[in-house]
Every structure is written in C-alpha cells, then in structure tokens.
Tab-separated table of C-alpha atoms in Angstrom:
chain	number	residue	atom	x	y	z
S	282	MET	CA	23.441	13.638	7.271
S	283	VAL	CA	26.209	11.100	7.386
S	284	ALA	CA	27.005	7.948	5.486
S	285	LEU	CA	25.689	4.930	7.348
S	286	THR	CA	27.825	1.902	8.001
S	287	SER	CA	26.245	-1.469	7.471
S	288	GLU	CA	25.936	-1.821	11.241
S	289	GLN	CA	24.202	1.548	11.538
S	290	LEU	CA	21.865	0.733	8.675
S	291	LYS	CA	21.005	-2.502	10.429
S	292	ARG	CA	20.202	-0.642	13.633
S	293	LEU	CA	18.078	1.874	11.719
S	294	ILE	CA	15.984	-0.798	10.007
S	295	GLU	CA	15.683	-2.797	13.218
S	296	THR	CA	14.556	0.255	15.209
S	297	LEU	CA	12.030	1.211	12.547
S	298	ALA	CA	10.571	-2.296	12.406
S	299	ASN	CA	10.498	-2.762	16.168
S	300	THR	CA	8.847	0.634	16.690
S	301	VAL	CA	5.990	-0.300	14.371
S	302	ILE	CA	5.677	-3.797	15.834
S	303	ALA	CA	5.637	-2.425	19.402
S	304	GLU	CA	2.689	-0.188	18.502
S	305	THR	CA	0.606	-2.985	16.932
S	306	GLU	CA	-2.140	-2.738	19.540
S	307	ARG	CA	-2.396	1.028	19.404
S	308	LEU	CA	-2.614	1.043	15.604
S	309	THR	CA	-5.177	-1.727	15.699
S	310	ALA	CA	-7.275	0.150	18.278
S	311	LEU	CA	-7.228	3.308	16.151
S	312	ASP	CA	-8.248	1.287	13.104
S	313	GLN	CA	-11.017	-0.487	15.030
S	314	ALA	CA	-12.502	2.906	15.835
S	315	ILE	CA	-12.834	4.084	12.224
S	316	GLY	CA	-11.709	1.281	9.915
S	317	ASP	CA	-11.490	-2.476	9.653
S	318	GLY	CA	-9.160	-2.928	12.606
S	319	ASP	CA	-6.289	-4.586	10.790
S	320	HIS	CA	-3.724	-1.790	10.417
S	321	GLY	CA	-1.612	-2.844	13.411
S	322	LEU	CA	-1.476	-6.521	12.475
S	323	ASN	CA	-0.902	-5.763	8.806
S	324	MET	CA	2.023	-3.473	9.561
S	325	LYS	CA	3.389	-6.020	12.038
S	326	ARG	CA	3.297	-8.750	9.399
S	327	GLY	CA	5.105	-6.474	6.941
S	328	PHE	CA	7.825	-5.408	9.345
S	329	GLU	CA	8.344	-8.947	10.618
S	330	ALA	CA	9.213	-9.820	7.023
S	331	VAL	CA	11.640	-6.868	7.051
S	332	LEU	CA	13.224	-8.107	10.301
S	333	ALA	CA	13.550	-11.631	8.908
S	334	ASP	CA	15.683	-10.165	6.104
S	335	LEU	CA	17.621	-7.792	8.381
S	336	ASP	CA	21.086	-9.177	7.645
S	337	GLY	CA	20.493	-9.184	3.900
S	338	LEU	CA	19.038	-5.684	3.941
S	339	SER	CA	21.880	-4.171	5.962
S	340	ARG	CA	24.497	-5.509	3.535
S	341	LYS	CA	22.906	-3.553	0.675
S	342	PRO	CA	23.715	0.043	-0.243
S	343	LEU	CA	21.164	2.416	1.340
S	344	PRO	CA	19.004	2.947	-1.784
S	345	ASP	CA	18.725	-0.804	-2.453
S	346	ALA	CA	17.953	-1.548	1.189
S	347	VAL	CA	15.169	1.044	1.228
S	348	LYS	CA	13.717	-0.353	-2.004
S	349	ALA	CA	13.842	-3.890	-0.617
S	350	ILE	CA	11.945	-2.767	2.505
S	351	GLY	CA	9.266	-1.439	0.138
S	352	THR	CA	9.046	-4.768	-1.655
S	353	HIS	CA	8.670	-6.672	1.631
S	354	LEU	CA	5.817	-4.372	2.669
S	355	VAL	CA	4.092	-4.713	-0.717
S	356	MET	CA	4.269	-8.493	-0.603
S	357	LYS	CA	3.399	-9.042	3.049
S	358	VAL	CA	1.186	-6.348	4.550
S	359	GLY	CA	-2.083	-7.536	3.004
S	360	GLY	CA	-3.999	-4.244	3.262
S	361	ALA	CA	-3.956	-0.979	1.355
S	362	SER	CA	-1.103	0.160	3.605
S	363	GLY	CA	1.151	-2.421	1.882
S	364	PRO	CA	1.185	-0.744	-1.523
S	365	LEU	CA	0.992	2.709	0.101
S	366	TYR	CA	4.014	2.312	2.394
S	367	GLY	CA	5.554	0.069	-0.261
S	368	SER	CA	5.375	2.880	-2.810
S	369	LEU	CA	6.815	5.283	-0.240
S	370	PHE	CA	9.900	3.110	0.366
S	371	LEU	CA	10.291	1.977	-3.259
S	372	THR	CA	10.312	5.592	-4.433
S	373	LEU	CA	12.580	6.781	-1.612
S	374	GLY	CA	15.027	4.021	-2.536
S	375	LYS	CA	14.861	4.912	-6.205
S	376	GLU	CA	15.493	8.609	-5.553
S	377	LEU	CA	18.059	8.522	-2.732
S	378	PRO	CA	21.775	8.564	-3.473
S	379	ALA	CA	24.000	6.234	-1.419
S	380	GLU	CA	25.025	9.061	0.911
S	381	PRO	CA	22.214	11.595	0.906
S	382	GLY	CA	22.476	15.069	2.356
S	383	LEU	CA	19.464	17.008	3.559
S	384	ALA	CA	18.667	18.434	0.103
S	385	GLU	CA	18.754	15.020	-1.560
S	386	PHE	CA	16.646	13.575	1.201
S	387	ALA	CA	14.054	16.349	0.824
S	388	THR	CA	13.892	15.747	-2.942
S	389	ALA	CA	13.498	11.995	-2.491
S	390	PHE	CA	10.822	12.485	0.158
S	391	ASP	CA	8.928	14.797	-2.175
S	392	ALA	CA	8.919	12.106	-4.872
S	393	ALA	CA	7.857	9.463	-2.342
S	394	PHE	CA	4.998	11.678	-1.158
S	395	ALA	CA	3.819	12.051	-4.771
S	396	ALA	CA	4.003	8.267	-5.244
S	397	VAL	CA	1.807	7.608	-2.192
S	398	LYS	CA	-0.647	10.248	-3.401
S	399	ALA	CA	-0.880	8.574	-6.804
S	400	ARG	CA	-1.131	5.060	-5.364
S	401	GLY	CA	-3.943	6.047	-2.986
S	402	LYS	CA	-5.643	8.453	-5.439
S	403	SER	CA	-5.806	10.781	-2.483
S	404	ASP	CA	-4.463	14.087	-1.274
S	405	VAL	CA	-3.774	16.070	1.870
S	406	GLY	CA	-6.933	16.921	3.818
S	407	GLN	CA	-8.673	13.547	3.463
S	408	LYS	CA	-7.630	12.096	6.852
S	409	THR	CA	-4.927	9.726	5.655
S	410	MET	CA	-1.184	9.176	6.052
S	411	LEU	CA	-0.743	11.990	3.502
S	412	ASP	CA	-1.780	14.423	6.225
S	413	VAL	CA	1.487	13.575	7.995
S	414	LEU	CA	3.676	13.009	4.935
S	415	GLY	CA	2.585	16.329	3.360
S	416	PRO	CA	3.570	18.630	6.237
S	417	VAL	CA	6.815	16.655	6.718
S	418	ARG	CA	7.623	17.037	3.027
S	419	ASP	CA	6.982	20.794	3.288
S	420	ALA	CA	9.150	21.077	6.411
S	421	LEU	CA	11.989	19.137	4.778
S	422	ALA	CA	11.803	21.234	1.615
S	423	ALA	CA	12.119	24.428	3.661
S	424	ALA	CA	14.775	23.077	6.049
S	425	SER	CA	18.394	24.038	6.407
S	426	PRO	CA	20.716	21.813	8.411
S	427	ASP	CA	20.743	22.748	12.083
S	428	PRO	CA	21.036	20.702	15.256
S	429	LEU	CA	17.345	21.094	16.108
S	430	LEU	CA	16.026	20.034	12.709
S	431	GLY	CA	15.281	16.484	13.829
S	432	ASP	CA	13.202	17.671	16.757
S	433	ARG	CA	11.356	20.109	14.536
S	434	ILE	CA	10.450	17.466	11.956
S	435	LYS	CA	9.347	15.112	14.715
S	436	ARG	CA	7.089	17.819	16.121
S	437	VAL	CA	5.642	18.535	12.675
S	438	ALA	CA	4.860	14.825	12.206
S	439	THR	CA	3.335	14.356	15.658
S	440	GLU	CA	1.208	17.503	15.457
S	441	ALA	CA	0.086	16.583	11.946
S	442	ALA	CA	-1.050	13.169	13.161
S	443	GLU	CA	-2.916	14.811	16.065
S	444	ALA	CA	-4.572	17.176	13.604
S	445	THR	CA	-6.237	14.242	11.816
S	446	VAL	CA	-8.382	13.672	14.936
S	447	ASN	CA	-10.692	16.535	14.014
S	448	MET	CA	-10.756	15.764	10.300
S	449	LYS	CA	-13.542	14.018	8.436
S	450	ALA	CA	-12.350	11.045	6.379
S	451	ILE	CA	-12.845	11.385	2.632
S	452	ARG	CA	-10.660	8.479	1.520
S	453	GLY	CA	-10.163	4.964	2.842
S	454	ARG	CA	-12.421	2.724	4.893
S	455	ALA	CA	-13.007	5.487	7.462
S	456	SER	CA	-14.805	7.544	4.802
S	457	PHE	CA	-17.725	5.098	5.085
S	458	LEU	CA	-18.358	6.594	8.539
S	459	GLY	CA	-18.680	10.167	7.290
S	460	GLU	CA	-19.066	12.557	10.232
S	461	ARG	CA	-18.530	9.694	12.694
S	462	SER	CA	-14.880	9.487	11.590
S	463	ILE	CA	-14.316	12.823	13.368
S	464	GLY	CA	-12.800	12.493	16.835
S	465	HIS	CA	-10.349	9.678	16.098
S	466	MET	CA	-6.763	9.852	14.880
S	467	ASP	CA	-6.203	8.303	11.460
S	468	PRO	CA	-4.249	5.039	11.927
S	469	GLY	CA	-2.098	5.619	8.826
S	470	ALA	CA	-1.252	9.134	9.987
S	471	CYS	CA	-0.295	7.632	13.350
S	472	SER	CA	1.968	4.948	11.867
S	473	SER	CA	3.584	7.515	9.555
S	474	ALA	CA	4.406	9.812	12.466
S	475	LEU	CA	5.748	6.875	14.506
S	476	MET	CA	8.026	5.766	11.682
S	477	ILE	CA	9.313	9.270	10.953
S	478	SER	CA	10.136	9.817	14.631
S	479	ALA	CA	11.851	6.437	14.893
S	480	VAL	CA	14.034	7.138	11.856
S	481	ILE	CA	14.992	10.596	13.147
S	482	ASP	CA	15.843	9.296	16.628
S	483	CYS	CA	18.059	6.650	15.121
S	484	LEU	CA	19.817	9.044	12.728
S	485	GLU	CA	20.417	11.479	15.601
S	486	SER	CA	21.983	8.742	17.716
S	487	VAL	CA	24.289	7.891	14.806
S	488	LYS	CA	25.382	11.511	14.546
S	489	ALA	CA	25.878	11.906	18.283
I	12	MET	CA	-5.172	-20.896	-23.829
I	13	SER	CA	-8.496	-19.116	-24.202
I	14	ALA	CA	-8.958	-16.434	-26.844
I	15	ASN	CA	-11.388	-14.682	-24.510
I	16	VAL	CA	-10.642	-12.142	-21.812
I	17	GLY	CA	-9.975	-13.749	-18.417
I	18	ILE	CA	-11.648	-12.691	-15.166
I	19	VAL	CA	-9.957	-12.377	-11.770
I	20	ILE	CA	-11.984	-11.823	-8.606
I	21	VAL	CA	-10.177	-10.232	-5.637
I	22	SER	CA	-12.046	-9.961	-2.350
I	23	HIS	CA	-10.943	-9.412	1.234
I	24	SER	CA	-12.829	-12.630	1.972
I	25	PRO	CA	-11.863	-15.920	0.276
I	26	LYS	CA	-15.496	-17.023	0.677
I	27	VAL	CA	-16.815	-13.975	-1.173
I	28	ALA	CA	-14.212	-14.419	-3.923
I	29	GLU	CA	-14.940	-18.107	-4.332
I	30	GLY	CA	-18.707	-17.534	-4.216
I	31	ALA	CA	-18.516	-14.827	-6.859
I	32	ALA	CA	-16.423	-17.170	-9.027
I	33	ASP	CA	-19.106	-19.886	-8.609
I	34	MET	CA	-21.719	-17.428	-9.848
I	35	VAL	CA	-19.551	-16.579	-12.847
I	36	ARG	CA	-19.128	-20.277	-13.648
I	37	GLN	CA	-22.903	-20.685	-13.650
I	38	MET	CA	-23.059	-18.126	-16.472
I	39	VAL	CA	-20.083	-19.118	-18.593
I	40	GLY	CA	-18.165	-22.282	-19.309
I	41	PRO	CA	-14.469	-22.983	-19.717
I	42	GLU	CA	-14.292	-20.561	-22.649
I	43	VAL	CA	-13.668	-17.815	-20.071
I	44	PRO	CA	-10.689	-18.300	-17.738
I	45	VAL	CA	-11.722	-17.373	-14.184
I	46	ALA	CA	-9.550	-17.189	-11.076
I	47	TRP	CA	-10.243	-15.895	-7.591
I	48	THR	CA	-8.209	-14.919	-4.566
I	49	GLY	CA	-9.040	-13.577	-1.139
I	50	GLY	CA	-7.395	-13.165	2.230
I	51	ASN	CA	-4.167	-11.593	3.465
I	52	PRO	CA	-0.852	-13.512	3.455
I	53	ASP	CA	-1.814	-15.080	6.826
I	54	GLY	CA	-5.240	-16.176	5.599
I	55	GLY	CA	-7.202	-13.500	7.495
I	56	LEU	CA	-9.474	-10.967	5.814
I	57	GLY	CA	-7.483	-8.846	3.388
I	58	THR	CA	-5.717	-9.204	0.067
I	59	SER	CA	-2.249	-10.262	-0.997
I	60	VAL	CA	-0.179	-8.906	-3.871
I	61	PRO	CA	1.626	-12.210	-4.641
I	62	ALA	CA	-1.691	-14.118	-4.506
I	63	ILE	CA	-3.254	-11.622	-6.922
I	64	MET	CA	-0.289	-12.023	-9.291
I	65	GLU	CA	-0.803	-15.802	-9.192
I	66	ALA	CA	-4.542	-15.421	-9.880
I	67	ILE	CA	-3.771	-13.219	-12.902
I	68	ASP	CA	-1.475	-15.970	-14.132
I	69	ARG	CA	-4.170	-18.640	-13.691
I	70	ALA	CA	-6.745	-16.573	-15.617
I	71	TRP	CA	-4.211	-15.441	-18.219
I	72	SER	CA	-5.412	-14.884	-21.754
I	73	GLU	CA	-3.651	-13.128	-24.599
I	74	ALA	CA	-6.869	-11.065	-24.870
I	75	GLY	CA	-6.145	-9.739	-21.398
I	76	VAL	CA	-7.527	-10.027	-17.872
I	77	ALA	CA	-10.194	-7.961	-16.119
I	78	ILE	CA	-9.942	-7.777	-12.315
I	79	LEU	CA	-12.999	-7.227	-10.138
I	80	VAL	CA	-12.361	-6.036	-6.574
I	81	ASP	CA	-14.368	-5.261	-3.460
I	82	LEU	CA	-13.028	-2.621	-1.053
I	83	GLY	CA	-10.098	-0.172	-1.085
I	84	GLY	CA	-7.224	-2.485	-0.196
I	85	ALA	CA	-8.286	-5.006	-2.834
I	86	GLU	CA	-8.133	-2.257	-5.435
I	87	THR	CA	-4.810	-0.829	-4.252
I	88	ASN	CA	-3.201	-4.272	-3.975
I	89	SER	CA	-4.545	-5.267	-7.413
I	90	GLU	CA	-3.128	-2.127	-9.030
I	91	MET	CA	0.200	-2.835	-7.323
I	92	ALA	CA	0.122	-6.452	-8.542
I	93	VAL	CA	-0.507	-5.301	-12.123
I	94	GLU	CA	2.478	-2.960	-11.968
I	95	MET	CA	4.686	-5.806	-10.798
I	96	LEU	CA	3.843	-8.010	-13.808
I	97	ASP	CA	6.179	-8.366	-16.776
I	98	GLN	CA	6.106	-5.272	-18.957
I	99	GLU	CA	4.345	-7.101	-21.807
I	100	ARG	CA	1.511	-8.309	-19.554
I	101	GLN	CA	0.965	-5.021	-17.716
I	102	GLY	CA	-0.907	-3.338	-20.556
I	103	LYS	CA	-3.292	-6.267	-20.836
I	104	VAL	CA	-4.653	-6.252	-17.288
I	105	VAL	CA	-7.227	-3.778	-15.998
I	106	VAL	CA	-8.887	-3.221	-12.635
I	107	CYS	CA	-12.609	-2.537	-13.103
I	108	ASN	CA	-14.474	0.020	-11.040
I	109	ALA	CA	-17.567	-2.143	-10.632
I	110	PRO	CA	-19.446	-4.079	-7.943
I	111	ILE	CA	-17.524	-7.311	-7.417
I	112	VAL	CA	-20.286	-9.915	-7.878
I	113	GLU	CA	-22.445	-8.253	-10.506
I	114	GLY	CA	-19.352	-6.888	-12.236
I	115	ALA	CA	-17.685	-10.307	-12.418
I	116	VAL	CA	-20.802	-11.993	-13.813
I	117	ILE	CA	-21.513	-9.368	-16.457
I	118	ALA	CA	-17.828	-9.028	-17.383
I	119	ALA	CA	-17.585	-12.804	-17.856
I	120	ALA	CA	-20.752	-12.888	-19.956
I	121	GLU	CA	-19.295	-10.151	-22.139
I	122	ALA	CA	-15.933	-11.915	-22.312
I	123	ALA	CA	-17.671	-15.116	-23.446
I	124	SER	CA	-18.908	-13.238	-26.523
I	125	GLY	CA	-15.316	-12.588	-27.515
I	126	ALA	CA	-15.441	-8.891	-26.586
I	127	PRO	CA	-12.108	-7.085	-26.268
I	128	LEU	CA	-10.756	-6.105	-22.832
I	129	ALA	CA	-11.768	-2.435	-23.082
I	130	LEU	CA	-15.383	-3.396	-23.808
I	131	VAL	CA	-15.483	-5.975	-20.997
I	132	LYS	CA	-14.289	-3.277	-18.590
I	133	LYS	CA	-16.747	-0.703	-19.930
I	134	ILE	CA	-19.740	-3.021	-19.611
I	135	ALA	CA	-18.789	-3.942	-16.026
I	136	GLU	CA	-18.242	-0.307	-15.076
I	137	GLU	CA	-21.673	0.687	-16.353
I	138	LEU	CA	-22.919	-0.940	-13.138
I	139	SER	CA	-21.151	1.711	-11.042
I	140	PRO	CA	-22.932	5.028	-10.511
I	141	GLN	CA	-20.644	7.776	-11.760
C-alpha cells in the first residue's frame, strides 16, 4: 500500500460514496424483499453527508478522515446500518496508522470486524454484513502482498455476499421472516461487498 | 430537575413514540421526565442518533434515564447515542429490553415511586420473555 495524497484520498472517498449512492435502488430492492426496504435510502443519506464534507475530509490525515466518515454515517443513516457501518469506520480510523501497509490494514480490519460484531450483537452465519466482513478479514489476515491480492479480496467479498442468498436470517429485520429469508441476498452483505470492491479498485488505480 | 429516573421512548415511527409517551403521561405526572423521538433524519420511518441524544437530554435526571425502543435499528441507534454522551452521563443511561409501550408505562410507574435506574430497567424487562 502507498501513502495517499490529499487528492487521492478525496478520490477514494468520492468513489466510495458514489458507488453506494449509485446502488441505492438495488440495495432498496434487496431490503424490500427481506427487510423494511430502507437500506438503500439510508446509506444514500449517510454518504451524501460524507460527500458534502468531501473537501474537509480529504484535508485530514487518513485515520482522522476514516473516523469522520464513521461519524457522518452514525449521525445521518437513520437505520441500524448507521451505527454498524459507523463502528466499522470509527474503529478502522482508530486503528490505522497514517500510512498503513498490508499488515496494519489487516489488523485494523480485524478490530473493525470485532466492533461491528459487538455493535450488532451478531456473528458470522446469521445472514448479515458480517458474512462478508468475516471472510474478508480472514483473507486479509492470511494475505501477503502480491499484484493479484486486490482481485482476490474482491472475489472473496463478492462470493461471500452471494453466499448469503441461501442463508436463513437469524439477526436483523430479515430474521422475522424465518425460512422465507432464504433465497435473497442480504442487503448489508451486498453493500459491504460493493464498498470493499470500490475501495480496492480505487487503491489499485492509485498504485497503477 | 426531577429526582426520579427519566424515560425516553425511541420508535421508528414518531406517531408510535408520541402515542406511547401520551400513555405514559396518563399514568404519571411531571415527577417523571418523559421524552420521545421517532423518525430518521429526513423524517421518514427510522431513528436518528442526534435526535435520541437530544431526547436523553430533555428527559435528563441525575437518577438516570431508561430508554424504551421498538425494533433493531432503534436499539442499535440508542446504544450508539448512549456511547456518544459525555463520560459522566453514559453510566446513567440504559436501553431496556422490553416492549416499547408496556415497557414505557411500567418503567414510568416504577420511576414515579422513586425507584433507582437498575430497578426501573428490571421491572420493564420482566415483560420480555427470556
């Protein structure tokens, strides 16, 4: 990993926010199938607040910028995903050094995964965003730097999100549906995979 | 400022939150501080961390505040709001695992007797099957 300039950080945050906002309808449709149908709009509201602060965020050192993204999501999302993604970013920001290498990033991601688990009182296997974050954490922990790492992590995230389709929800609004939650991708797993892929794509373009 | 525990009601729906607060008011008078909040930051169904923090402030009592919530996001956002309070207030606010309407009414009735926060929470949570 490389140190990001303020301009690169700005592009990273902007890409992340725009990726989530562009998928509002898809996330909403997934949430309408097995939840209360607000995941897309909630995430859009949160990331619009992030975009509104883009200049301020990109002037901060990386850890502070990541923490501030978490605070925006906590204050603006308006659903459980606010504190869940908020905790993810707040913890990442707290744990990351200003210029993280792969090992530091893996350690920070591990802490962020634990924070989301605690916040949601949930765990892997319950058809939630943890079913993407968990496998990604494992892949990062086992990773050594190589040119194909980004693609590998993206594949892990995408396949993990797909794997939630056949799971039965045990946590979150979808758990009210019991068996009927099977057959639909978890919206939080979907947004997690989208965000992870967007961040990797952007970091790869910085390196290239 | 009241010496009794305050009650905060957090629902996805402002109407549910306000209605539950009306039912609490029917049981207890001004000796129990009561505040409600509902709706996401755009006013749609959902909950809002800053709005919950404001409700805690409105119902503030040195004896503490018990929060009653409806569904998942209300609970998660309430727990987040508590963690964002000043250190000295954090330990005096609890989220109750209880039905929102019945829990709020019984918690307020208990609070009106001067019961401490832990007891108010316990009485409300006895309504939840464990």
